Coordinates of C-alpha atoms and ligand atoms in Angstrom, one line a residue:
X111 CA 0.1 0.5 -0.3
X112 CA 1.5 3.6 -1.1
X113 CA 0.0 5.2 2.1
X114 CA -1.4 8.4 -0.2
X115 CA -4.6 8.8 -1.8
X116 CA -3.6 9.0 -5.3
X117 CA -3.2 4.8 -6.8
X118 CA -0.1 3.7 -9.9
X119 CA -1.7 1.2 -12.1
X120 CA 1.7 0.8 -14.3
X121 CA 1.3 0.0 -18.2
X122 CA 3.2 -2.4 -19.1
X123 CA 2.6 -1.7 -22.3
X124 CA 6.1 0.3 -23.1
X125 CA 8.0 -2.4 -21.5
X126 CA 9.9 -4.9 -22.6
X127 CA 7.1 -7.4 -24.4
X128 CA 10.0 -10.1 -23.9
X129 CA 10.3 -9.7 -20.4
X130 CA 7.1 -9.2 -18.8
X131 CA 7.5 -11.3 -15.9
X132 CA 10.7 -9.2 -15.3
X133 CA 8.7 -5.4 -16.0
X134 CA 6.2 -7.1 -13.1
X135 CA 8.5 -7.6 -10.5
X136 CA 10.6 -4.7 -10.6
X137 CA 7.2 -2.7 -10.5
X138 CA 6.7 -5.0 -6.8
X139 CA 9.3 -3.4 -5.9
X140 CA 8.9 0.0 -6.8
X141 CA 6.2 0.3 -5.8
X142 CA 3.6 0.7 -8.1
X143 CA 0.1 -0.2 -6.6
X144 CA -1.8 -1.8 -9.3
X145 CA -0.8 -3.7 -13.0
X146 CA -2.7 -1.6 -15.8
X147 CA -2.9 -4.5 -18.9
X148 CA -3.6 -2.9 -21.8
X149 CA -5.3 -5.5 -24.2
X150 CA -5.7 -5.3 -27.9
X151 CA -6.5 -6.8 -31.7
X152 CA -6.1 -5.6 -33.6
X153 CA -10.0 -4.8 -35.0
X154 CA -10.9 -2.3 -31.6
X155 CA -7.6 -0.2 -32.4
X156 CA -4.9 -1.1 -34.4
X157 CA -2.5 -2.6 -32.8
X158 CA -2.3 -6.0 -31.3
X159 CA -0.7 -6.5 -27.3
X160 CA -1.5 -9.6 -26.0
X161 CA -4.1 -11.0 -24.1
X162 CA -5.5 -14.0 -21.2
X163 CA -3.1 -17.1 -21.9
X164 CA -0.7 -14.3 -20.4
X165 CA -2.7 -12.3 -18.5
X166 CA -2.8 -15.9 -16.5
X167 CA 0.9 -16.3 -16.8
X168 CA 1.4 -12.7 -15.2
X169 CA -1.3 -13.6 -12.9
X170 CA 1.4 -16.1 -10.5
X171 CA 4.2 -13.8 -10.9
X172 CA 3.0 -11.3 -9.0
X173 CA 0.3 -10.1 -5.8
X174 CA -0.2 -6.5 -7.2
X175 CA -4.0 -6.2 -8.2
X176 CA -4.3 -6.8 -12.4
X177 CA -6.4 -4.0 -14.1
X178 CA -7.6 -5.7 -17.9
X179 CA -7.8 -2.5 -19.9
X180 CA -9.7 -4.7 -23.2
X181 CA -9.0 -2.2 -26.6
X182 CA -11.4 -5.5 -28.2
X183 CA -14.2 -5.8 -30.2
X184 CA -16.1 -8.8 -28.8
X185 CA -15.4 -8.5 -24.4
X186 CA -18.7 -10.3 -23.7
X187 CA -17.7 -12.9 -26.7
X188 CA -13.6 -13.2 -24.0
X189 CA -14.7 -11.9 -21.4
X190 CA -14.8 -16.3 -19.5
X191 CA -11.1 -16.5 -20.4
X192 CA -9.9 -13.1 -18.6
X193 CA -12.2 -13.6 -15.5
X194 CA -10.1 -16.8 -15.4
X195 CA -6.6 -15.4 -16.1
X196 CA -7.3 -14.2 -12.6
X197 CA -7.9 -9.9 -13.2
X198 CA -9.0 -7.8 -10.1
X199 CA -11.1 -5.3 -12.9
X200 CA -11.9 -5.3 -16.2
X201 CA -13.0 -2.7 -18.2
X202 CA -13.7 -2.5 -21.7
X203 CA -14.9 0.0 -23.8
X204 CA -17.9 1.7 -23.9
X205 CA -18.1 2.4 -27.8
X206 CA -17.9 -1.7 -28.6
X207 CA -20.3 -3.2 -30.6
X208 CA -22.2 -5.4 -28.3
X209 CA -24.9 -5.7 -25.6
X210 CA -23.0 -3.3 -22.4
X211 CA -25.1 -4.4 -19.3
X212 CA -25.1 -8.2 -19.2
X213 CA -20.8 -8.2 -19.8
X214 CA -21.1 -6.0 -17.1
X215 CA -22.9 -7.6 -14.1
X216 CA -21.2 -11.0 -15.3
X217 CA -17.7 -8.8 -14.4
X218 CA -19.4 -7.5 -11.5
X219 CA -21.4 -11.6 -10.9
X220 CA -17.3 -13.0 -10.9
X221 CA -16.6 -11.2 -7.7
X222 CA -14.5 -8.4 -9.6
X223 CA -14.3 -4.9 -10.1
X224 CA -16.4 -3.4 -13.4
X225 CA -14.9 -1.0 -15.5
X226 CA -16.5 1.6 -18.6
X227 CA -13.4 3.6 -20.2
X228 CA -15.0 5.8 -22.7
X229 CA -12.6 7.3 -26.1
X230 CA -11.8 11.0 -26.2
X231 CA -14.3 12.3 -28.4
X232 CA -17.2 10.0 -26.8
X233 CA -19.6 12.1 -24.5
X234 CA -19.5 11.1 -20.5
X235 CA -23.8 11.3 -20.8
X236 CA -22.6 7.5 -23.0
X237 CA -22.1 6.1 -19.9
X238 CA -25.4 7.2 -17.9
X239 CA -27.5 4.2 -18.5
X240 CA -24.8 1.6 -17.4
X241 CA -23.7 4.0 -13.6
X242 CA -25.6 1.7 -11.6
X243 CA -23.3 -1.4 -12.5
X244 CA -20.2 -0.2 -12.1
X245 CA -17.2 0.1 -10.3
X246 CA -15.3 1.7 -11.8
X247 CA -15.0 4.5 -14.8
X248 CA -11.9 5.1 -16.4
X249 CA -11.4 7.5 -18.8
X250 CA -8.6 7.8 -21.8
X251 CA -7.5 11.5 -22.1
X252 CA -5.0 10.0 -25.4
X253 CA -6.4 7.7 -28.7
X254 CA -6.8 3.8 -27.0
X255 CA -4.2 2.0 -29.0
X256 CA -0.3 3.0 -28.0
X257 CA 1.6 4.1 -25.4
X258 CA 3.9 7.9 -25.0
X259 CA 1.2 10.0 -26.8
X260 CA 0.3 13.6 -25.7
X261 CA -2.5 14.3 -23.1
X262 CA -5.4 16.1 -23.1
X263 CA -6.0 18.4 -21.3
X264 CA -9.7 19.6 -22.5
X265 CA -10.4 16.2 -22.5
X266 CA -9.7 15.1 -18.5
X267 CA -11.1 19.2 -17.9
X268 CA -14.8 19.2 -19.1
X269 CA -14.9 14.8 -17.9
X270 CA -12.9 13.9 -14.9
X271 CA -14.9 15.5 -12.6
X272 CA -18.2 15.0 -13.8
X273 CA -17.5 11.2 -13.3
X274 CA -17.4 11.1 -10.3
X275 CA -21.4 11.7 -10.2
X276 CA -21.5 8.0 -12.0
X277 CA -20.4 6.6 -8.4
X278 CA -22.0 8.6 -6.9
X279 CA -24.1 5.3 -5.4
X280 CA -20.2 3.8 -4.2
X281 CA -19.9 5.4 -1.7
X282 CA -16.4 3.8 -0.6
X283 CA -14.2 1.6 -3.8
X284 CA -16.0 3.3 -6.7
X285 CA -12.6 4.9 -8.8
X286 CA -12.5 7.2 -11.3
X287 CA -9.0 6.5 -13.6
X288 CA -6.8 8.2 -16.2
X289 CA -5.3 6.9 -18.9
X290 CA -2.8 7.8 -21.5
X291 CA -0.3 11.0 -21.3
X292 CA 0.5 10.9 -17.2
X293 CA 3.3 11.1 -16.2
X294 CA 5.5 13.9 -14.1
X295 CA 3.7 17.2 -16.2
X296 CA -0.2 16.0 -15.7
X297 CA 0.2 14.7 -12.4
X298 CA -0.7 16.9 -10.6
X299 CA -3.1 18.4 -13.2
X300 CA -4.8 15.1 -13.1
X301 CA -5.3 14.5 -9.2
X302 CA -6.5 17.9 -9.1
X303 CA -9.2 16.9 -10.9
X304 CA -10.2 14.1 -8.0
X305 CA -8.7 10.8 -10.2
X306 CA -8.4 8.7 -7.8
X307 CA -5.8 6.2 -10.3
X308 CA -3.5 7.3 -12.1
X309 CA -2.0 4.9 -15.1
X310 CA 1.2 5.3 -15.7
X311 CA 3.0 4.4 -19.2
X312 CA 5.4 5.3 -20.3
X313 CA 6.7 7.2 -18.0
X314 CA 8.2 4.1 -16.3
X315 CA 9.9 3.1 -18.8
X316 CA 11.6 5.6 -19.7
X317 CA 15.6 4.9 -19.7
X318 CA 17.3 5.8 -17.5
X319 CA 14.6 6.9 -15.3
X320 CA 13.9 4.7 -11.7
X321 CA 11.0 3.3 -11.3
X322 CA 10.6 3.8 -7.0
X323 CA 11.2 7.7 -8.0
X324 CA 9.3 8.2 -10.8
X325 CA 6.7 6.4 -8.9
X326 CA 6.4 8.3 -5.9
X327 CA 7.0 11.4 -7.7
X328 CA 4.2 11.2 -10.1
X329 CA 2.0 10.0 -6.9
X330 CA 3.0 12.5 -4.7
X331 CA 2.2 14.8 -7.1
X332 CA -1.3 14.2 -7.6
X333 CA -1.7 14.5 -4.1
X334 CA -0.3 18.0 -4.3
X335 CA -2.6 18.7 -6.9
X336 CA -6.0 17.1 -4.5
X337 CA -4.7 19.3 -1.6
X338 CA -5.3 22.0 -3.1
X339 CA -7.6 21.9 -5.3
X340 CA -10.5 19.9 -3.9
X341 CA -9.6 19.1 -0.1
X342 CA -8.9 23.3 0.7
X343 CA -5.3 23.2 2.2
X344 CA -5.9 20.3 4.2
X345 CA -3.5 17.2 3.1
X346 CA -5.2 13.8 1.1
X347 CA -6.0 11.0 3.4
X348 CA -4.6 8.0 2.9
X349 CA -6.4 4.9 1.6
X350 CA -5.4 1.8 4.4
X351 CA -5.8 4.4 7.2
X352 CA -8.8 2.8 9.1
X353 CA -10.0 4.7 12.4
X354 CA -12.7 3.4 15.2
X355 CA -16.0 3.7 15.0
X356 CA -16.4 2.3 17.9
X357 CA -15.4 -0.6 20.5
X358 CA -18.3 -3.0 21.9
X359 CA -18.7 -6.6 23.3
X360 CA -17.4 -8.9 21.0
X361 CA -21.6 -10.1 20.4
X362 CA -22.8 -6.3 20.2
X363 CA -19.3 -5.7 17.4
X364 CA -20.4 -8.0 15.2
X365 CA -23.9 -7.2 14.8
X366 CA -22.4 -3.0 14.2
X367 CA -20.5 -4.7 12.3
X368 CA -22.7 -6.3 9.6
X369 CA -24.8 -3.5 9.9
X370 CA -22.4 -0.9 8.5
X371 CA -21.2 -3.6 5.6
X372 CA -24.3 -3.9 5.0
X373 CA -23.6 0.0 3.6
X374 CA -21.0 -1.1 1.5
X375 CA -17.6 0.2 4.1
X376 CA -16.2 -3.3 4.9
X377 CA -14.6 -2.2 9.3
X378 CA -12.0 -4.6 10.1
X379 CA -13.4 -5.6 13.8
X380 CA -10.4 -5.6 16.0
X381 CA -9.2 -7.2 19.8
X382 CA -8.1 -3.8 21.0
X383 CA -7.0 -1.5 23.3
X384 CA -11.7 -1.9 24.6
X385 CA -12.5 -0.9 28.2
X386 CA -12.5 -4.4 30.1
X387 CA -16.2 -6.4 30.7
X388 CA -16.8 -8.1 34.0
X389 CA -16.4 -10.8 31.5
X390 CA -12.4 -10.9 31.1
X391 CA -12.9 -9.8 27.5
X392 CA -12.0 -6.5 26.5
X393 CA -14.6 -4.1 24.4
X394 CA -13.7 -5.2 20.3
X395 CA -12.9 -2.1 18.3
X396 CA -14.5 -1.2 15.3
X397 CA -13.0 0.0 12.2
X398 CA -13.6 1.7 9.4
X399 CA -11.8 3.6 6.0
X400 CA -11.2 7.4 7.7
X401 CA -11.8 8.4 4.5
X402 CA -15.5 7.8 5.0
X403 CA -15.4 7.6 8.5
X404 CA -17.9 10.8 7.8
X405 CA -20.4 8.6 5.8
X406 CA -20.1 6.1 8.6
X407 CA -21.1 8.5 11.3
X408 CA -24.1 10.1 9.5
X409 CA -25.6 6.7 8.9
X410 CA -24.6 4.7 11.9
X411 CA -24.8 7.7 15.0
X412 CA -28.0 7.0 16.6
X413 CA -27.7 3.3 16.3
X414 CA -24.0 3.4 17.5
X415 CA -25.5 4.9 20.7
X416 CA -28.1 2.2 20.9
X417 CA -25.6 -0.4 20.8
X418 CA -24.1 1.9 23.8
X419 CA -26.6 1.2 25.7
X420 CA -27.4 -2.2 25.1
X421 CA -23.7 -2.5 25.6
X422 CA -24.1 -1.0 29.9
X423 CA -27.5 -3.4 30.1
X424 CA -25.4 -6.3 29.2
X425 CA -22.9 -4.9 31.7
X426 CA -25.1 -4.2 34.4
X427 CA -27.1 -7.8 34.1
X428 CA -23.9 -9.8 34.4
X429 CA -22.8 -8.3 37.1
X430 CA -25.6 -8.8 39.0
X431 CA -25.5 -12.0 37.9
X432 CA -22.4 -13.9 38.1
X433 CA -19.9 -10.7 39.4
X434 CA -16.6 -9.4 38.2
X435 CA -14.9 -12.2 36.2
X436 CA -10.8 -11.4 36.9
X437 CA -9.1 -10.9 33.8
X438 CA -6.7 -13.4 32.9
X439 CA -3.2 -11.5 33.6
X440 CA -0.9 -11.1 31.1
X441 CA 3.4 -11.4 31.9
Ligands
LIG15 C1 -3.2 3.3 -24.3 C2 -3.2 2.6 -23.1 C3 -2.8 3.3 -22.2 C4 -1.1 3.9 -22.5 C5 -0.4 4.4 -21.3 O1 -4.4 2.8 -25.4 O2 -4.5 2.5 -23.2 O3 -2.8 2.2 -20.9 O4 -0.9 2.2 -22.0 O5 1.0 5.0 -21.6 P1 1.2 6.3 -21.4 O6 1.0 6.7 -19.9 O7 2.1 6.2 -22.0 O8 0.4 7.1 -22.9
LIG16 ZN1 -5.1 1.4 -21.0

Protein backbone atom coordinates (compact mmCIF):
# COMPACT_ATOMS: atom_id res chain seq x y z
CA UNK A 1 0.00 0.00 0.00
CA UNK A 2 1.18 3.43 -0.95
CA UNK A 3 -0.19 5.42 1.96
CA UNK A 4 -1.16 8.26 -0.35
CA UNK A 5 -4.61 9.02 -1.70
CA UNK A 6 -3.89 8.58 -5.37
CA UNK A 7 -2.94 5.14 -6.65
CA UNK A 8 -0.57 4.33 -9.48
CA UNK A 9 -1.54 1.61 -11.96
CA UNK A 10 1.55 0.84 -14.01
CA UNK A 11 0.87 0.00 -17.65
CA UNK A 12 3.38 -2.53 -18.99
CA UNK A 13 2.60 -1.64 -22.60
CA UNK A 14 5.95 0.08 -22.97
CA UNK A 15 7.96 -2.42 -20.94
CA UNK A 16 10.14 -5.02 -22.64
CA UNK A 17 7.35 -7.33 -23.87
CA UNK A 18 9.76 -10.23 -24.14
CA UNK A 19 10.35 -10.09 -20.40
CA UNK A 20 7.09 -9.18 -18.69
CA UNK A 21 7.81 -11.27 -15.63
CA UNK A 22 10.75 -9.00 -14.96
CA UNK A 23 8.63 -5.88 -15.54
CA UNK A 24 5.96 -6.84 -12.99
CA UNK A 25 8.58 -7.93 -10.48
CA UNK A 26 10.38 -4.58 -10.79
CA UNK A 27 7.10 -2.68 -10.50
CA UNK A 28 6.30 -4.55 -7.31
CA UNK A 29 9.63 -3.61 -5.79
CA UNK A 30 9.26 -0.03 -6.99
CA UNK A 31 5.96 0.42 -5.14
CA UNK A 32 3.35 0.44 -7.92
CA UNK A 33 -0.17 -0.07 -6.53
CA UNK A 34 -1.57 -2.00 -9.51
CA UNK A 35 -0.60 -3.44 -12.86
CA UNK A 36 -2.63 -2.05 -15.79
CA UNK A 37 -2.87 -4.50 -18.69
CA UNK A 38 -3.61 -3.05 -22.13
CA UNK A 39 -5.23 -5.74 -24.23
CA UNK A 40 -5.52 -4.78 -27.92
CA UNK A 41 -6.96 -6.92 -30.69
CA UNK A 42 -5.75 -5.13 -33.82
CA UNK A 43 -9.41 -4.41 -34.64
CA UNK A 44 -10.90 -2.10 -32.01
CA UNK A 45 -7.54 -0.33 -32.09
CA UNK A 46 -4.82 -0.49 -34.74
CA UNK A 47 -2.37 -2.35 -32.53
CA UNK A 48 -1.92 -5.80 -31.05
CA UNK A 49 -0.58 -6.64 -27.61
CA UNK A 50 -1.24 -9.68 -25.45
CA UNK A 51 -4.26 -11.62 -24.25
CA UNK A 52 -5.75 -13.69 -21.45
CA UNK A 53 -3.12 -16.39 -21.62
CA UNK A 54 -0.29 -13.94 -20.98
CA UNK A 55 -2.25 -12.43 -18.10
CA UNK A 56 -2.85 -15.85 -16.59
CA UNK A 57 0.90 -16.43 -16.51
CA UNK A 58 1.60 -12.96 -15.12
CA UNK A 59 -0.92 -13.62 -12.35
CA UNK A 60 1.56 -16.10 -10.86
CA UNK A 61 4.43 -13.61 -11.00
CA UNK A 62 2.99 -10.79 -8.91
CA UNK A 63 0.75 -10.18 -5.91
CA UNK A 64 -0.30 -6.75 -7.20
CA UNK A 65 -3.91 -6.33 -8.33
CA UNK A 66 -4.35 -6.69 -12.09
CA UNK A 67 -6.52 -4.13 -13.91
CA UNK A 68 -7.39 -5.34 -17.41
CA UNK A 69 -8.14 -2.63 -19.96
CA UNK A 70 -9.76 -4.41 -22.89
CA UNK A 71 -9.44 -2.48 -26.13
CA UNK A 72 -11.15 -5.23 -28.09
CA UNK A 73 -14.31 -5.35 -30.23
CA UNK A 74 -15.97 -8.30 -28.50
CA UNK A 75 -15.25 -8.18 -24.76
CA UNK A 76 -18.38 -10.24 -23.99
CA UNK A 77 -17.28 -13.05 -26.26
CA UNK A 78 -13.91 -13.40 -24.53
CA UNK A 79 -14.83 -12.30 -21.02
CA UNK A 80 -14.64 -15.71 -19.35
CA UNK A 81 -11.01 -16.06 -20.39
CA UNK A 82 -10.13 -12.79 -18.67
CA UNK A 83 -12.05 -13.71 -15.53
CA UNK A 84 -10.31 -17.06 -15.51
CA UNK A 85 -6.92 -15.37 -15.96
CA UNK A 86 -7.35 -13.77 -12.53
CA UNK A 87 -7.94 -10.09 -13.38
CA UNK A 88 -9.10 -8.12 -10.33
CA UNK A 89 -10.90 -5.55 -12.42
CA UNK A 90 -12.03 -5.59 -16.03
CA UNK A 91 -12.68 -2.40 -17.94
CA UNK A 92 -13.87 -2.38 -21.55
CA UNK A 93 -15.03 0.29 -23.98
CA UNK A 94 -18.51 1.74 -24.12
CA UNK A 95 -18.07 2.10 -27.92
CA UNK A 96 -18.25 -1.67 -28.55
CA UNK A 97 -21.25 -3.03 -30.43
CA UNK A 98 -22.07 -5.82 -28.00
CA UNK A 99 -24.70 -5.30 -25.29
CA UNK A 100 -22.93 -3.58 -22.42
CA UNK A 101 -25.01 -4.22 -19.28
CA UNK A 102 -24.83 -8.05 -19.33
CA UNK A 103 -21.04 -7.90 -19.57
CA UNK A 104 -20.80 -5.57 -16.56
CA UNK A 105 -23.15 -7.87 -14.67
CA UNK A 106 -21.02 -10.92 -15.43
CA UNK A 107 -17.86 -9.16 -14.21
CA UNK A 108 -19.55 -8.22 -10.95
CA UNK A 109 -21.11 -11.65 -10.50
CA UNK A 110 -17.56 -13.02 -10.63
CA UNK A 111 -16.64 -10.75 -7.73
CA UNK A 112 -14.42 -8.41 -9.78
CA UNK A 113 -14.64 -4.67 -10.24
CA UNK A 114 -16.39 -3.65 -13.46
CA UNK A 115 -15.40 -0.64 -15.50
CA UNK A 116 -16.18 1.26 -18.66
CA UNK A 117 -13.69 3.34 -20.59
CA UNK A 118 -14.36 5.89 -23.26
CA UNK A 119 -12.43 7.32 -26.19
CA UNK A 120 -11.59 11.04 -25.98
CA UNK A 121 -14.39 11.91 -28.42
CA UNK A 122 -17.11 9.89 -26.65
CA UNK A 123 -19.19 12.00 -24.26
CA UNK A 124 -19.49 10.97 -20.63
CA UNK A 125 -23.27 10.76 -21.09
CA UNK A 126 -22.69 7.48 -22.95
CA UNK A 127 -22.02 5.86 -19.56
CA UNK A 128 -25.20 7.17 -17.96
CA UNK A 129 -27.39 4.08 -18.64
CA UNK A 130 -24.89 1.83 -16.84
CA UNK A 131 -24.03 3.90 -13.80
CA UNK A 132 -25.52 1.49 -11.26
CA UNK A 133 -23.32 -1.30 -12.63
CA UNK A 134 -20.05 0.61 -12.56
CA UNK A 135 -17.18 0.31 -10.10
CA UNK A 136 -14.69 2.06 -12.37
CA UNK A 137 -14.91 4.90 -14.86
CA UNK A 138 -11.76 5.06 -17.00
CA UNK A 139 -11.32 8.35 -18.81
CA UNK A 140 -8.91 8.19 -21.75
CA UNK A 141 -6.82 11.28 -22.25
CA UNK A 142 -5.28 9.93 -25.46
CA UNK A 143 -6.72 7.99 -28.39
CA UNK A 144 -6.43 4.31 -27.36
CA UNK A 145 -3.86 2.20 -29.17
CA UNK A 146 -0.40 3.37 -28.25
CA UNK A 147 1.70 4.46 -25.31
CA UNK A 148 3.70 7.68 -25.25
CA UNK A 149 1.06 10.02 -26.73
CA UNK A 150 0.35 13.58 -25.64
CA UNK A 151 -2.13 14.15 -22.81
CA UNK A 152 -5.35 15.93 -23.86
CA UNK A 153 -5.99 18.56 -21.20
CA UNK A 154 -9.41 19.58 -22.52
CA UNK A 155 -10.76 16.05 -22.39
CA UNK A 156 -9.54 15.59 -18.83
CA UNK A 157 -10.92 18.95 -17.74
CA UNK A 158 -14.32 18.18 -19.27
CA UNK A 159 -14.76 14.66 -17.99
CA UNK A 160 -12.84 13.91 -14.80
CA UNK A 161 -14.83 15.82 -12.18
CA UNK A 162 -18.25 15.00 -13.69
CA UNK A 163 -17.22 11.32 -13.86
CA UNK A 164 -17.44 11.30 -10.06
CA UNK A 165 -21.21 11.81 -10.25
CA UNK A 166 -21.54 8.56 -12.18
CA UNK A 167 -20.20 6.72 -9.13
CA UNK A 168 -22.33 8.49 -6.54
CA UNK A 169 -24.05 5.17 -5.69
CA UNK A 170 -20.72 3.82 -4.42
CA UNK A 171 -19.76 5.48 -1.15
CA UNK A 172 -16.67 3.33 -0.89
CA UNK A 173 -14.58 1.64 -3.56
CA UNK A 174 -15.73 3.48 -6.70
CA UNK A 175 -12.79 4.68 -8.78
CA UNK A 176 -12.06 7.21 -11.48
CA UNK A 177 -9.06 6.17 -13.58
CA UNK A 178 -7.28 8.43 -16.04
CA UNK A 179 -5.37 6.67 -18.81
CA UNK A 180 -2.92 8.10 -21.32
CA UNK A 181 -0.25 10.76 -21.16
CA UNK A 182 0.08 10.77 -17.37
CA UNK A 183 3.56 11.77 -16.24
CA UNK A 184 5.39 14.31 -14.04
CA UNK A 185 4.01 17.16 -16.10
CA UNK A 186 0.34 16.14 -15.90
CA UNK A 187 0.04 14.33 -12.53
CA UNK A 188 -0.75 17.43 -10.47
CA UNK A 189 -3.41 18.49 -12.97
CA UNK A 190 -5.28 15.15 -12.81
CA UNK A 191 -4.84 14.97 -9.03
CA UNK A 192 -6.56 18.35 -8.79
CA UNK A 193 -9.49 16.83 -10.68
CA UNK A 194 -9.95 14.18 -8.01
CA UNK A 195 -8.69 11.15 -9.93
CA UNK A 196 -8.27 8.00 -7.83
CA UNK A 197 -6.05 5.91 -10.09
CA UNK A 198 -3.41 7.24 -12.46
CA UNK A 199 -2.46 4.88 -15.26
CA UNK A 200 1.17 5.47 -16.10
CA UNK A 201 2.98 3.73 -18.95
CA UNK A 202 5.82 5.23 -20.94
CA UNK A 203 6.81 7.66 -18.15
CA UNK A 204 7.88 4.65 -16.09
CA UNK A 205 9.76 2.86 -18.79
CA UNK A 206 11.78 5.77 -20.11
CA UNK A 207 15.42 4.83 -20.22
CA UNK A 208 17.51 6.26 -17.43
CA UNK A 209 14.64 6.87 -14.99
CA UNK A 210 14.38 5.18 -11.64
CA UNK A 211 11.06 3.32 -11.46
CA UNK A 212 10.50 3.76 -7.74
CA UNK A 213 11.35 7.44 -7.76
CA UNK A 214 9.08 8.07 -10.73
CA UNK A 215 6.14 6.31 -9.08
CA UNK A 216 6.60 8.19 -5.79
CA UNK A 217 6.98 11.49 -7.60
CA UNK A 218 3.86 11.09 -9.75
CA UNK A 219 1.78 9.93 -6.76
CA UNK A 220 2.99 12.82 -4.60
CA UNK A 221 2.26 15.36 -7.33
CA UNK A 222 -1.26 13.98 -7.76
CA UNK A 223 -1.88 14.16 -4.01
CA UNK A 224 -0.59 17.70 -3.92
CA UNK A 225 -2.94 18.72 -6.73
CA UNK A 226 -5.86 17.16 -4.85
CA UNK A 227 -4.92 18.85 -1.62
CA UNK A 228 -4.88 22.32 -3.05
CA UNK A 229 -7.77 22.06 -5.46
CA UNK A 230 -10.30 19.84 -3.76
CA UNK A 231 -9.43 19.48 -0.14
CA UNK A 232 -9.06 23.11 0.91
CA UNK A 233 -5.37 22.81 1.70
CA UNK A 234 -5.87 19.77 3.96
CA UNK A 235 -3.56 16.84 3.20
CA UNK A 236 -5.43 14.02 1.42
CA UNK A 237 -6.39 11.07 3.61
CA UNK A 238 -4.23 8.04 2.81
CA UNK A 239 -6.20 5.13 1.36
CA UNK A 240 -5.09 2.66 3.97
CA UNK A 241 -5.75 4.71 7.09
CA UNK A 242 -8.40 3.28 9.40
CA UNK A 243 -10.09 4.99 12.35
CA UNK A 244 -11.96 3.54 15.32
CA UNK A 245 -15.69 4.16 15.00
CA UNK A 246 -16.63 2.59 18.32
CA UNK A 247 -15.77 -0.16 20.82
CA UNK A 248 -18.31 -2.75 21.98
CA UNK A 249 -18.54 -6.18 23.58
CA UNK A 250 -17.90 -8.86 20.97
CA UNK A 251 -21.49 -9.93 20.20
CA UNK A 252 -22.66 -6.32 19.80
CA UNK A 253 -19.57 -5.32 17.81
CA UNK A 254 -20.27 -8.11 15.34
CA UNK A 255 -23.88 -7.04 14.88
CA UNK A 256 -22.97 -3.40 14.24
CA UNK A 257 -20.18 -4.46 11.88
CA UNK A 258 -22.71 -6.31 9.75
CA UNK A 259 -25.00 -3.30 9.65
CA UNK A 260 -22.20 -1.03 8.43
CA UNK A 261 -20.93 -3.53 5.88
CA UNK A 262 -24.44 -3.94 4.46
CA UNK A 263 -24.01 -0.35 3.21
CA UNK A 264 -20.91 -1.26 1.19
CA UNK A 265 -18.30 -0.05 3.70
CA UNK A 266 -15.65 -2.50 4.92
CA UNK A 267 -15.10 -2.82 8.67
CA UNK A 268 -12.18 -4.32 10.54
CA UNK A 269 -13.08 -5.77 13.94
CA UNK A 270 -10.08 -5.80 16.24
CA UNK A 271 -9.46 -6.99 19.73
CA UNK A 272 -7.69 -3.76 20.53
CA UNK A 273 -7.55 -1.27 23.37
CA UNK A 274 -11.22 -1.56 24.33
CA UNK A 275 -12.30 -1.30 27.96
CA UNK A 276 -12.28 -4.43 30.11
CA UNK A 277 -15.67 -6.02 30.64
CA UNK A 278 -16.94 -7.89 33.74
CA UNK A 279 -16.57 -11.19 31.85
CA UNK A 280 -12.81 -10.57 31.54
CA UNK A 281 -12.94 -9.90 27.79
CA UNK A 282 -12.08 -6.50 26.34
CA UNK A 283 -14.44 -4.60 24.06
CA UNK A 284 -13.70 -5.05 20.37
CA UNK A 285 -12.80 -2.00 18.27
CA UNK A 286 -14.63 -1.41 14.99
CA UNK A 287 -12.36 0.30 12.46
CA UNK A 288 -13.58 1.94 9.27
CA UNK A 289 -11.62 3.59 6.42
CA UNK A 290 -10.81 7.19 7.34
CA UNK A 291 -11.88 8.24 3.84
CA UNK A 292 -15.52 7.41 4.68
CA UNK A 293 -15.52 8.15 8.41
CA UNK A 294 -17.92 11.05 7.97
CA UNK A 295 -20.38 8.88 6.04
CA UNK A 296 -20.26 6.16 8.70
CA UNK A 297 -20.88 8.69 11.46
CA UNK A 298 -23.77 10.24 9.59
CA UNK A 299 -25.41 6.90 8.85
CA UNK A 300 -24.80 5.07 12.10
CA UNK A 301 -24.56 7.71 14.82
CA UNK A 302 -27.94 6.80 16.27
CA UNK A 303 -27.53 3.04 16.02
CA UNK A 304 -24.15 3.41 17.74
CA UNK A 305 -25.86 5.08 20.70
CA UNK A 306 -28.32 2.21 20.85
CA UNK A 307 -25.52 -0.34 20.84
CA UNK A 308 -23.61 1.52 23.54
CA UNK A 309 -26.73 1.50 25.73
CA UNK A 310 -27.21 -2.21 25.05
CA UNK A 311 -23.61 -2.76 26.15
CA UNK A 312 -24.28 -0.96 29.44
CA UNK A 313 -27.34 -3.11 30.12
CA UNK A 314 -25.40 -6.26 29.24
CA UNK A 315 -22.58 -5.31 31.67
CA UNK A 316 -24.98 -4.49 34.51
CA UNK A 317 -26.88 -7.74 34.03
CA UNK A 318 -23.62 -9.68 33.93
CA UNK A 319 -22.38 -8.16 37.20
CA UNK A 320 -25.73 -8.66 38.91
CA UNK A 321 -25.94 -12.30 37.91
CA UNK A 322 -22.33 -13.43 38.03
CA UNK A 323 -20.17 -10.73 39.57
CA UNK A 324 -16.91 -9.59 38.02
CA UNK A 325 -14.56 -12.14 36.56
CA UNK A 326 -10.89 -11.28 37.01
CA UNK A 327 -9.12 -10.65 33.67
CA UNK A 328 -6.44 -13.16 32.73
CA UNK A 329 -3.06 -11.87 33.81
CA UNK A 330 -0.53 -11.48 31.02
CA UNK A 331 3.18 -11.87 31.53
C1 LIG B 1 -3.30 3.42 -24.52
C2 LIG B 1 -3.29 2.61 -23.25
C3 LIG B 1 -2.63 3.27 -22.11
C4 LIG B 1 -1.18 3.58 -22.34
C5 LIG B 1 -0.63 4.49 -21.30
O1 LIG B 1 -4.13 2.81 -25.44
O2 LIG B 1 -4.59 2.30 -22.87
O3 LIG B 1 -2.78 2.49 -20.93
O4 LIG B 1 -0.42 2.42 -22.34
O5 LIG B 1 0.66 4.81 -21.72
P1 LIG B 1 1.24 6.27 -21.57
O6 LIG B 1 1.33 6.51 -20.10
O7 LIG B 1 2.55 6.19 -22.22
O8 LIG B 1 0.30 7.19 -22.24
ZN1 LIG C 1 -4.83 1.43 -20.84
